[in-house]
């Protein structure tokens, strides 16, 4: 990662009750910031078996000057974002002697953040936690907004809690070790932020795409910062997802259904990419989106080498069936957050989402 | 239960964000109140296999005029207050087609309330819930204050969440089916409220004890109402238990340890009774409580036929060991909330609790 030029450049975004700090090289300050924003007797660092060996060592060493650090490692991957892993991590903390005076630190991607956040939300009825995202997806999206949770057999994120982090600390240099397909997957959520709220961000992402894919630190820092600004302003306006926050679900009704039905063989961002194209196409058919919206989204995703079509192994019927398991499904019908055009979402008058009949979705999926 | 005289008498206590309504015969209004304070598409009633057969039928029928009621039954008893039962109940709701537009109704004692509350706190990241306590302990104590959770192998209530009910609805006539030992156990928490905050309440309980044990509706209604007033005013002052709320833990450090070590063979209220006597004695030895405090507490508990001494099957060492698992244990030492005299707690200056050395506790337990 070419980061020398951006060393020292940093961005701090006020996400309401907490700050998101983004810079190249921030990891050397992780421990001291954690100890300042969420001082505790015990610092329980939760990571996975991919990220831990790469990045946990220096953090544990640095935390030792501020309290008692304990390390808790889960297997990597969405398939492990379960109640069982949550229970095992909780028991691990208890066995390590962590009490109420504990701060949980999530060091990893979106899965680690969601799980560690749910551990923190429920450990002794709630202890503070700090997010140290190590994937582009987690920096851009998952670590911001206070949603925590796990999947069940019945679907994604069906069990969880809102639990606001004390801080989100993103060091874009940590992305140097991120596999390129994870970098692509992260960009899907950045592109989503452009579609739902900011045509300028969409255009900038399109322009800086080569640099972003190559791991250029300056472009990455800018893209992460703008995405976090968009997401956190949406979340601040509607923490509990009664209205505006639903716009963040663009691409996710179909995306989650594909992710679940594929048995988590596809990355979350890949599923969202497919979901955005199909849902934008659906919006066009329903006369909700400007013509060409889906095509513009498809074009940038293809340039990012992200998938844009339903996997052949899954039938249209299977995917529509799985949308019914979505949290956003009400009274038996699935809800969609749909765009009006790049940079603007539709259906403000009905709380930013509408119920769509299965038949219309099946047509688009066929 | 002689309730004709109190029919129509009712008390409503403002517990801050919600109301506690107490009356004789309130159950006929449960459904309409629930549908008013927490309207939903699905009403998921959670109960246990002791209370359900007695009281769930009429509630389910009445809820059917307001939405789709679903019934979810767990085995009775603290031994089932586990993550496994929580996961099974959650899966039950999902299998019944409950979505985000669900209100959870807890119909049962403290265990059902704690579990149903934790299901509500974590189902789809939180749905509303209403407490309909059916035991004296739950009416007096457990249903008020927003604490939800489950036990783990390592100790009581180590996993959970703060989740405020939309309302607490207590029909004292439901206590007619409550086994007498559960009535006694409930009184232990009422007596605790007298000790920690109101010598007048303590005296009134002492006077009305025969009526309370016999199930007199008028005395029961008064005792429940005063206890709820005390508890909710403490909770309102300190929801997250950073200070004053700790006074509610009087009797619970040793009480929880005994409860855990006995494998939940003793009722929670019975353990709190023992805990109060031993902790009051500890407070006297430490020069914190007025002489005679422990004896006055012991006397009223004996009249209520509650246990007041360590069970012979448990050693003093074993109990002290288990106090270390308490959430309130910090940095390896156990914290105690101790009385100054009947009606007043000590240690306001140190946040209403103090760390006590094992040796002193062992002496009292020996």
XYZ file of C-alpha atoms in Angstrom:
732
model
C 0.000 0.000 0.000
C 1.418 3.379 -1.013
C 0.658 5.211 2.175
C 3.676 7.376 2.794
C 1.993 10.289 1.069
C -1.084 10.069 3.293
C 0.640 9.317 6.608
C -0.514 11.986 8.962
C -3.620 12.751 6.924
C -6.565 11.808 9.009
C -10.308 12.323 9.096
C -12.573 12.418 12.110
C -16.297 12.097 11.549
C -18.782 12.971 14.253
C -21.254 10.078 14.203
C -23.389 11.521 16.985
C -22.633 9.813 20.276
C -19.195 8.703 19.063
C -16.434 9.537 16.603
C -15.161 7.634 13.598
C -11.438 8.206 13.140
C -9.838 7.251 9.850
C -6.191 7.521 8.928
C -3.206 5.704 7.518
C -1.226 4.367 10.468
C -3.869 4.897 13.161
C -3.203 1.425 14.626
C -0.277 2.769 16.649
C -2.831 4.878 18.558
C -5.589 2.229 18.892
C -4.753 1.305 22.486
C -4.429 4.823 23.838
C -7.667 5.958 22.154
C -9.532 2.875 23.439
C -8.281 3.507 26.968
C -9.432 7.125 26.691
C -12.921 6.646 25.236
C -13.747 3.405 27.103
C -11.405 2.952 30.074
C -11.779 -0.453 31.757
C -10.072 -3.012 33.934
C -10.247 -5.695 31.262
C -9.887 -5.159 27.488
C -11.412 -8.150 25.688
C -10.154 -8.171 22.110
C -12.352 -10.271 19.827
C -10.898 -11.236 16.456
C -10.931 -14.109 13.980
C -8.337 -16.691 13.013
C -7.451 -14.793 9.833
C -7.060 -11.268 11.223
C -5.762 -12.197 14.692
C -2.413 -13.651 13.598
C -1.806 -10.589 11.384
C -2.808 -7.712 13.643
C -3.686 -8.708 17.224
C -0.144 -8.873 18.631
C 0.781 -5.172 18.637
C -2.678 -4.192 19.913
C -2.480 -6.646 22.834
C 0.984 -5.380 23.738
C -0.130 -1.765 23.636
C -3.300 -2.433 25.665
C -1.234 -4.036 28.406
C -0.071 -0.563 29.488
C -3.695 0.447 30.096
C -5.269 -2.646 31.733
C -5.562 -6.397 31.384
C -5.974 -7.401 27.731
C -7.523 -10.789 26.879
C -7.692 -12.269 23.372
C -10.694 -14.199 22.038
C -10.536 -15.719 18.583
C -13.400 -17.042 16.453
C -13.230 -18.878 13.142
C -13.404 -16.459 10.177
C -16.469 -16.193 7.971
C -20.178 -15.382 7.965
C -21.032 -19.075 8.540
C -19.739 -18.582 12.096
C -21.866 -15.500 12.844
C -24.142 -17.611 15.045
C -25.571 -17.760 18.535
C -23.174 -20.647 19.230
C -20.107 -18.531 18.483
C -21.599 -15.682 20.535
C -22.172 -18.020 23.500
C -18.674 -19.480 23.206
C -17.064 -16.015 23.099
C -19.136 -14.903 26.099
C -18.065 -17.968 28.076
C -14.475 -17.277 27.017
C -14.668 -13.773 28.497
C -16.158 -15.155 31.719
C -13.491 -17.855 31.923
C -10.819 -15.188 31.449
C -12.208 -13.425 34.511
C -13.684 -10.447 32.670
C -16.318 -8.731 34.800
C -18.605 -5.774 34.353
C -15.589 -3.480 34.113
C -14.708 -4.701 30.624
C -14.421 -2.993 27.251
C -14.867 -5.219 24.220
C -12.669 -4.418 21.225
C -13.697 -5.751 17.816
C -10.636 -6.310 15.611
C -11.752 -7.664 12.258
C -14.243 -7.394 9.448
C -17.995 -7.040 9.501
C -18.629 -10.484 10.977
C -16.266 -9.903 13.887
C -17.758 -6.443 14.455
C -21.346 -7.706 14.470
C -20.527 -10.602 16.786
C -18.243 -8.689 19.143
C -20.851 -5.938 19.285
C -23.533 -8.445 20.261
C -21.235 -9.933 22.898
C -20.674 -6.404 24.263
C -24.403 -5.580 24.104
C -25.333 -8.625 26.191
C -22.304 -9.264 28.428
C -23.417 -8.374 31.977
C -26.332 -6.561 30.268
C -24.038 -4.385 28.214
C -20.427 -3.189 28.353
C -18.700 -0.579 26.148
C -17.107 -1.583 22.885
C -14.808 -0.116 20.279
C -14.724 -1.088 16.629
C -11.360 -1.496 14.913
C -12.478 -2.572 11.435
C -9.871 -4.338 9.302
C -11.861 -4.875 6.096
C -13.020 -2.254 3.634
C -16.622 -3.376 4.106
C -16.403 -2.966 7.862
C -14.723 0.458 7.579
C -17.211 1.723 5.021
C -20.349 0.256 6.449
C -20.603 -2.409 9.123
C -18.682 -0.689 11.922
C -20.840 2.447 11.801
C -24.385 2.649 13.064
C -24.573 0.479 16.167
C -26.225 -2.576 14.633
C -24.948 -5.810 16.156
C -26.199 -9.347 15.799
C -26.000 -12.885 14.522
C -27.701 -15.013 11.905
C -30.032 -17.933 12.583
C -31.104 -20.824 10.393
C -34.092 -18.707 9.406
C -32.089 -15.755 8.063
C -29.517 -12.998 8.461
C -29.228 -10.751 11.502
C -32.515 -11.963 12.967
C -31.101 -11.813 16.488
C -29.182 -8.830 17.759
C -29.232 -5.459 19.449
C -28.551 -1.804 18.818
C -25.370 -1.059 20.750
C -23.472 2.105 19.956
C -19.673 1.803 19.872
C -17.600 4.180 21.999
C -15.502 4.833 18.895
C -14.711 3.438 15.460
C -11.008 3.415 14.601
C -10.109 2.698 10.997
C -6.514 2.366 9.854
C -6.597 2.090 6.060
C -3.076 0.608 6.105
C -4.582 -2.551 7.614
C -6.264 -3.098 4.243
C -2.862 -4.008 2.788
C -3.435 -7.566 4.025
C -7.030 -7.731 2.763
C -7.615 -10.213 -0.093
C -8.602 -8.355 -3.266
C -12.050 -10.007 -3.491
C -12.809 -8.570 -0.051
C -11.703 -5.150 -1.251
C -14.096 -5.431 -4.205
C -16.898 -6.566 -1.890
C -16.340 -3.557 0.337
C -16.638 -1.213 -2.617
C -20.166 -2.527 -3.233
C -21.365 -0.801 -0.051
C -19.536 2.416 -0.974
C -21.270 2.380 -4.346
C -24.564 1.827 -2.515
C -23.936 4.970 -0.452
C -23.477 6.878 -3.708
C -26.705 5.512 -5.149
C -28.831 6.244 -2.109
C -27.555 9.685 -1.208
C -24.814 11.271 -3.269
C -24.361 11.220 -7.054
C -21.049 13.029 -6.542
C -19.700 10.171 -4.397
C -20.866 7.726 -7.066
C -18.970 9.684 -9.734
C -15.825 9.970 -7.598
C -15.846 6.229 -6.903
C -16.179 5.587 -10.602
C -13.183 7.812 -11.289
C -10.959 6.491 -8.514
C -11.928 2.848 -9.028
C -8.539 1.739 -10.432
C -6.721 3.277 -7.456
C -9.207 1.842 -4.984
C -8.796 -1.655 -6.414
C -5.020 -1.297 -6.379
C -5.095 -0.295 -2.720
C -4.136 3.352 -3.082
C -4.242 4.762 0.447
C -5.273 8.315 -0.432
C -8.258 7.280 -2.583
C -9.227 4.675 0.002
C -9.123 7.183 2.829
C -11.305 9.616 0.871
C -13.803 6.928 -0.153
C -14.094 5.531 3.367
C -14.508 8.988 4.871
C -17.256 10.053 2.449
C -19.116 6.744 2.893
C -18.937 7.008 6.665
C -20.239 10.597 6.462
C -23.232 9.444 4.417
C -23.984 6.420 6.559
C -23.612 8.199 9.868
C -25.788 11.119 8.814
C -28.527 8.670 7.785
C -28.175 6.750 11.048
C -28.196 9.897 13.183
C -31.464 10.914 11.562
C -33.054 7.529 12.301
C -31.121 5.216 14.645
C -33.872 2.622 15.057
C -34.709 2.303 11.367
C -38.248 3.609 11.433
C -37.781 5.584 8.220
C -34.729 7.095 6.497
C -32.345 4.358 7.697
C -34.293 1.934 5.513
C -32.617 3.526 2.476
C -29.419 1.743 3.572
C -31.211 -1.523 2.805
C -31.053 -0.854 -0.937
C -29.785 -4.057 -2.542
C -30.177 -5.961 0.694
C -33.620 -7.562 0.412
C -32.558 -9.631 -2.597
C -28.909 -9.513 -1.459
C -29.617 -11.117 1.909
C -31.860 -13.733 0.288
C -29.058 -14.746 -2.086
C -26.491 -14.696 0.707
C -28.658 -16.955 2.869
C -29.612 -19.356 0.076
C -26.007 -19.644 -1.118
C -25.074 -20.842 2.368
C -22.768 -17.803 2.677
C -20.624 -19.067 -0.201
C -20.720 -15.523 -1.618
C -19.376 -12.507 0.285
C -21.899 -10.051 1.692
C -20.736 -7.263 -0.643
C -21.000 -9.571 -3.660
C -24.604 -10.362 -2.763
C -25.364 -6.666 -2.277
C -23.881 -5.965 -5.713
C -26.248 -8.481 -7.317
C -29.101 -7.203 -5.158
C -28.541 -3.576 -6.197
C -28.680 -4.359 -9.913
C -31.799 -6.505 -9.571
C -33.581 -4.121 -7.223
C -32.724 -1.129 -9.444
C -34.120 -3.048 -12.405
C -37.225 -3.797 -10.339
C -37.514 -0.086 -9.526
C -37.335 0.774 -13.215
C -40.034 -1.758 -14.096
C -42.267 -0.357 -11.385
C -41.772 3.123 -12.854
C -40.055 4.213 -9.659
C -36.510 4.682 -10.957
C -35.269 6.715 -13.906
C -34.460 4.584 -16.930
C -30.772 3.685 -17.059
C -30.288 3.640 -13.271
C -29.773 -0.122 -13.144
C -27.407 0.003 -16.088
C -25.218 2.685 -14.516
C -25.009 0.651 -11.309
C -24.261 -2.514 -13.260
C -21.496 -0.775 -15.210
C -19.508 0.396 -12.186
C -19.951 -2.977 -10.455
C -18.677 -4.813 -13.521
C -15.638 -2.529 -13.612
C -15.056 -3.487 -9.957
C -15.317 -7.143 -11.090
C -18.313 -7.733 -8.825
C -21.106 -10.157 -9.759
C -24.289 -8.541 -11.113
C -26.602 -11.474 -11.847
C -28.389 -14.172 -9.885
C -26.102 -17.204 -9.366
C -27.285 -19.973 -11.695
C -27.384 -22.420 -8.795
C -30.273 -20.509 -7.204
C -33.743 -20.392 -8.744
C -35.793 -17.201 -8.849
C -38.465 -18.893 -6.738
C -35.925 -19.903 -4.105
C -34.664 -16.329 -3.785
C -38.168 -14.839 -3.587
C -39.006 -17.443 -0.940
C -36.002 -16.344 1.090
C -36.950 -12.645 0.914
C -39.928 -13.557 3.077
C -37.559 -14.378 5.943
C -36.208 -10.859 5.896
C -36.709 -8.714 8.984
C -38.139 -6.102 6.670
C -40.946 -8.495 5.634
C -44.210 -7.386 7.222
C -47.496 -9.223 7.243
C -46.097 -11.777 4.800
C -44.855 -9.394 2.083
C -41.288 -8.239 1.477
C -40.327 -4.573 1.639
C -37.864 -2.895 -0.713
C -35.896 0.328 -0.488
C -35.667 1.488 -4.118
C -33.828 4.288 -5.904
C -35.439 7.100 -7.895
C -32.095 7.806 -9.604
C -28.372 7.731 -8.761
C -28.064 9.807 -5.596
C -31.705 9.764 -4.551
C -34.029 7.180 -3.050
C -37.763 6.901 -3.739
C -40.809 6.450 -1.540
C -40.078 9.054 1.111
C -43.844 9.421 1.533
C -44.219 5.749 2.564
C -41.261 5.707 4.954
C -38.607 4.995 2.296
C -39.730 1.460 1.503
C -42.597 -0.243 -0.261
C -44.054 -3.746 -0.406
C -43.509 -5.337 -3.809
C -45.563 -8.267 -5.110
C -43.682 -11.535 -5.601
C -44.732 -11.669 -9.259
C -42.856 -8.470 -10.110
C -39.728 -9.685 -8.312
C -39.905 -13.070 -10.031
C -40.010 -11.384 -13.443
C -36.837 -9.448 -12.712
C -35.093 -12.517 -11.296
C -36.093 -14.813 -14.170
C -58.689 -14.910 47.337
C -61.069 -12.442 48.925
C -61.052 -9.896 46.176
C -64.662 -8.718 45.921
C -63.899 -5.827 48.250
C -60.985 -4.615 46.154
C -62.469 -5.125 42.696
C -62.356 -1.795 41.004
C -59.571 -0.539 43.248
C -56.557 -0.018 41.145
C -53.187 1.669 41.303
C -51.171 3.110 38.463
C -47.522 3.885 39.078
C -45.543 6.062 36.714
C -42.268 4.179 36.234
C -40.811 6.775 33.894
C -41.084 5.648 30.299
C -43.934 3.248 31.125
C -46.739 2.622 33.600
C -47.222 -0.170 36.104
C -50.924 -0.916 36.542
C -52.005 -3.002 39.491
C -55.529 -4.122 40.305
C -57.719 -7.069 41.204
C -59.279 -8.324 37.982
C -57.017 -6.418 35.569
C -56.571 -9.539 33.383
C -59.840 -8.823 31.573
C -58.161 -5.646 30.253
C -54.714 -7.129 29.483
C -55.333 -7.518 25.740
C -56.812 -4.082 25.148
C -54.064 -2.354 27.146
C -51.346 -4.330 25.324
C -52.874 -3.416 21.958
C -52.922 0.248 23.014
C -49.416 0.611 24.453
C -47.654 -1.736 21.996
C -49.834 -2.287 18.915
C -48.452 -4.965 16.574
C -49.313 -7.423 13.873
C -48.191 -10.405 15.937
C -48.560 -10.803 19.723
C -46.097 -13.447 20.893
C -47.155 -14.617 24.357
C -44.323 -16.315 26.235
C -45.273 -18.363 29.285
C -44.223 -21.538 31.103
C -45.822 -24.958 31.422
C -47.158 -24.149 34.892
C -48.724 -20.730 34.250
C -49.768 -21.273 30.623
C -52.430 -23.936 31.267
C -53.911 -21.760 34.042
C -53.977 -18.318 32.472
C -52.949 -18.204 28.797
C -56.283 -19.208 27.252
C -58.361 -16.096 27.986
C -55.440 -13.798 27.061
C -54.933 -15.523 23.691
C -58.653 -15.283 22.938
C -58.769 -11.603 23.824
C -55.604 -10.778 21.826
C -57.151 -12.356 18.732
C -59.401 -9.297 18.347
C -56.320 -7.072 18.102
C -53.910 -9.073 15.930
C -52.400 -12.510 15.506
C -51.560 -14.077 18.883
C -48.964 -16.879 19.068
C -48.206 -18.926 22.193
C -44.702 -20.024 23.198
C -44.237 -22.203 26.252
C -41.029 -22.933 28.158
C -40.475 -25.378 31.024
C -41.000 -23.714 34.427
C -38.113 -22.930 36.739
C -34.851 -20.992 37.056
C -32.889 -24.007 35.747
C -34.384 -23.230 32.326
C -33.388 -19.555 32.323
C -30.640 -20.301 29.804
C -29.357 -19.246 26.414
C -30.711 -22.539 25.048
C -34.273 -21.733 26.102
C -33.836 -18.197 24.745
C -32.651 -19.547 21.379
C -35.490 -22.076 21.241
C -38.119 -19.423 22.006
C -36.629 -17.099 19.380
C -36.718 -19.869 16.773
C -40.309 -20.600 17.831
C -41.314 -17.007 17.111
C -39.572 -17.127 13.733
C -41.227 -20.446 12.878
C -44.592 -18.940 13.802
C -43.957 -16.232 11.225
C -43.456 -13.387 13.693
C -41.602 -10.512 12.040
C -40.363 -7.149 13.176
C -43.945 -6.043 13.778
C -44.268 -8.173 16.903
C -44.970 -7.392 20.537
C -43.716 -9.925 23.071
C -45.966 -10.522 26.088
C -44.446 -12.127 29.188
C -47.082 -14.084 31.107
C -45.507 -15.684 34.151
C -43.124 -15.204 37.047
C -39.679 -13.650 37.191
C -38.000 -16.319 35.075
C -40.526 -15.950 32.257
C -40.257 -12.161 32.459
C -36.443 -12.166 32.329
C -36.370 -14.618 29.428
C -39.225 -13.107 27.437
C -37.661 -9.691 27.962
C -34.334 -10.940 26.582
C -36.122 -12.508 23.607
C -37.844 -9.141 22.995
C -34.575 -7.213 23.464
C -32.786 -9.282 20.818
C -35.525 -10.388 18.384
C -34.871 -8.477 15.148
C -32.633 -6.200 17.281
C -35.462 -5.370 19.661
C -39.261 -5.409 19.645
C -41.653 -4.013 22.284
C -42.718 -6.128 25.208
C -45.290 -6.054 27.973
C -44.917 -7.723 31.349
C -47.923 -9.553 32.816
C -46.402 -10.909 36.026
C -48.230 -13.823 37.664
C -46.068 -14.328 40.748
C -45.729 -12.041 43.736
C -41.974 -11.833 43.182
C -42.444 -10.740 39.590
C -45.123 -8.181 40.514
C -43.098 -6.732 43.356
C -39.711 -6.785 41.771
C -38.696 -8.608 38.609
C -41.162 -7.057 36.167
C -40.126 -3.509 37.004
C -36.869 -1.918 35.932
C -36.104 -3.221 32.465
C -33.500 -5.830 33.397
C -33.708 -8.903 31.193
C -31.374 -11.850 30.851
C -30.387 -15.435 31.355
C -28.009 -17.410 33.535
C -24.884 -19.210 32.346
C -22.861 -22.002 33.923
C -20.688 -19.293 35.429
C -23.485 -17.471 37.269
C -26.831 -15.678 37.378
C -27.905 -13.055 34.842
C -24.453 -12.829 33.308
C -25.958 -12.405 29.842
C -28.795 -9.999 29.134
C -29.891 -6.523 28.192
C -31.678 -3.486 29.546
C -34.992 -3.423 27.699
C -37.788 -1.283 29.055
C -41.285 -2.819 28.939
C -44.079 -0.834 27.281
C -46.175 -1.542 30.368
C -46.354 -3.803 33.413
C -49.820 -5.198 34.109
C -50.336 -6.889 37.462
C -53.590 -8.587 38.370
C -53.299 -9.592 42.019
C -56.145 -12.098 41.554
C -53.762 -14.228 39.477
C -51.883 -14.882 42.719
C -54.757 -17.125 43.824
C -53.115 -19.963 41.896
C -49.625 -19.207 43.223
C -48.164 -21.914 45.511
C -47.726 -20.534 49.035
C -43.932 -20.996 49.051
C -43.760 -18.718 46.015
C -45.879 -16.157 47.865
C -43.428 -16.249 50.777
C -40.492 -15.935 48.383
C -42.079 -12.872 46.811
C -42.441 -11.214 50.186
C -38.675 -11.427 50.664
C -38.190 -8.793 47.952
C -40.941 -6.601 49.448
C -39.169 -6.770 52.798
C -35.933 -5.847 51.009
C -37.595 -2.713 49.623
C -38.559 -1.783 53.190
C -35.014 -2.302 54.442
C -33.318 -0.317 51.695
C -35.680 2.647 51.472
C -38.725 2.806 53.719
C -39.024 1.815 57.386
C -42.767 2.530 57.140
C -43.158 -0.091 54.407
C -41.194 -2.523 56.556
C -43.543 -1.890 59.498
C -46.667 -2.189 57.342
C -45.454 -5.484 55.893
C -44.824 -6.739 59.402
C -48.367 -5.793 60.415
C -50.140 -7.164 57.345
C -48.010 -10.318 57.125
C -50.825 -12.730 58.153
C -53.140 -11.282 55.483
C -50.388 -11.284 52.856
C -49.590 -14.939 53.523
C -53.294 -15.846 53.413
C -53.661 -14.095 50.049
C -55.736 -11.118 51.129
C -56.194 -9.062 47.950
C -56.348 -5.625 49.595
C -53.129 -6.060 51.590
C -51.450 -7.635 48.581
C -52.432 -4.755 46.328
C -51.093 -2.210 48.821
C -47.840 -4.092 49.373
C -47.223 -4.572 45.651
C -48.000 -0.922 44.910
C -45.643 0.425 47.591
C -42.848 -1.932 46.561
C -43.226 -0.951 42.906
C -43.123 2.727 43.888
C -39.869 2.194 45.771
C -38.260 0.087 43.075
C -39.285 2.298 40.183
C -38.133 5.476 41.895
C -34.726 3.882 42.495
C -34.547 2.660 38.895
C -35.587 6.024 37.467
C -32.784 7.667 39.378
C -30.214 5.198 38.007
C -31.386 2.942 35.186
C -27.949 1.505 34.327
C -26.933 0.732 37.904
C -24.015 3.074 38.232
C -25.001 4.089 41.769
C -28.306 4.135 43.652
C -29.703 1.099 41.835
C -27.020 -0.962 43.540
C -29.021 -0.665 46.783
C -31.507 -3.107 45.220
C -28.736 -5.702 45.366
C -28.972 -5.923 49.153
C -29.109 -9.628 50.016
C -28.217 -10.576 46.471
C -24.441 -11.015 46.541
C -24.684 -13.893 49.017
C -28.208 -14.722 47.772
C -27.121 -15.254 44.183
C -24.123 -17.296 45.305
C -26.371 -19.634 47.319
C -28.893 -19.834 44.498
C -26.194 -20.765 42.006
C -24.429 -23.249 44.277
C -27.709 -24.936 45.237
C -28.326 -25.601 41.543
C -31.486 -23.476 41.800
C -33.021 -25.941 44.275
C -34.016 -22.924 46.409
C -36.321 -20.180 45.129
C -34.762 -16.799 44.342
C -36.700 -15.100 47.156
C -35.600 -17.757 49.633
C -31.973 -17.144 48.719
C -32.462 -13.384 49.046
C -33.972 -13.933 52.514
C -30.874 -15.823 53.641
C -28.657 -13.281 51.899
C -30.320 -10.334 53.651
C -29.813 -11.786 57.128
C -26.185 -12.703 56.467
C -25.342 -9.433 54.724
C -27.033 -7.404 57.488
C -24.998 -9.353 60.033
C -21.894 -8.612 57.977
C -22.832 -4.918 57.957
C -23.170 -4.946 61.764
C -19.777 -6.625 62.186
C -18.192 -4.038 59.937
C -19.754 -1.308 62.050
C -21.818 -0.165 59.090
C -25.300 -1.157 60.311
C -27.028 -0.278 63.559
C -27.019 -3.111 66.050
C -30.204 -5.160 65.851
C -30.762 -4.577 62.128
C -30.040 -8.191 61.197
C -32.236 -9.449 64.028
C -35.229 -7.350 62.950
C -34.858 -8.621 59.397
C -34.476 -12.186 60.616
C -37.607 -11.895 62.777
C -39.948 -10.806 59.993
C -38.500 -13.410 57.614
C -39.020 -16.148 60.191
C -42.632 -15.053 60.637
C -42.982 -15.343 56.834
C -41.531 -18.872 57.186
C -38.572 -17.987 54.993
C -35.112 -19.523 55.497
C -32.581 -17.314 57.282
C -29.432 -19.430 57.459
C -26.925 -20.946 55.056
C -28.150 -24.358 53.829
C -26.066 -27.043 55.562
C -25.296 -28.662 52.242
C -23.214 -25.646 51.203
C -19.914 -24.728 52.846
C -19.020 -21.155 53.694
C -15.983 -21.427 51.377
C -18.153 -22.609 48.505
C -20.492 -19.647 48.877
C -17.668 -17.103 49.103
C -16.125 -18.691 46.011
C -19.393 -18.213 44.146
C -19.666 -14.523 45.116
C -16.622 -13.979 42.920
C -18.705 -14.896 39.864
C -21.111 -12.074 40.563
C -21.438 -9.308 37.980
C -20.827 -6.909 40.822
C -17.391 -8.432 41.473
C -14.690 -6.034 40.282
C -10.999 -6.668 40.029
C -11.435 -9.990 41.785
C -13.251 -8.767 44.901
C -16.992 -8.974 45.630
C -19.095 -5.868 46.194
C -21.874 -5.586 48.772
C -24.795 -3.195 49.149
C -25.256 -2.943 52.918
C -27.854 -1.315 55.183
C -27.175 1.392 57.765
C -30.510 0.631 59.470
C -34.027 -0.476 58.489
C -35.091 2.009 55.808
C -31.666 3.331 54.894
C -28.687 2.021 53.006
C -25.048 2.816 53.727
C -22.065 3.828 51.620
C -23.705 6.537 49.539
C -20.278 8.172 49.324
C -18.761 5.119 47.593
C -21.611 4.600 45.121
C -23.814 2.557 47.478
C -21.597 -0.500 47.575
C -18.281 -1.536 49.041
C -15.775 -4.319 48.511
C -15.664 -6.668 51.490
C -12.742 -8.975 52.251
C -13.446 -12.702 52.001
C -12.298 -13.267 55.591
C -15.095 -11.093 56.999
C -17.702 -12.823 54.862
C -16.392 -16.267 55.854
C -16.713 -15.375 59.537
C -20.375 -14.457 59.113
C -21.081 -17.544 57.021
C -19.311 -19.940 59.389
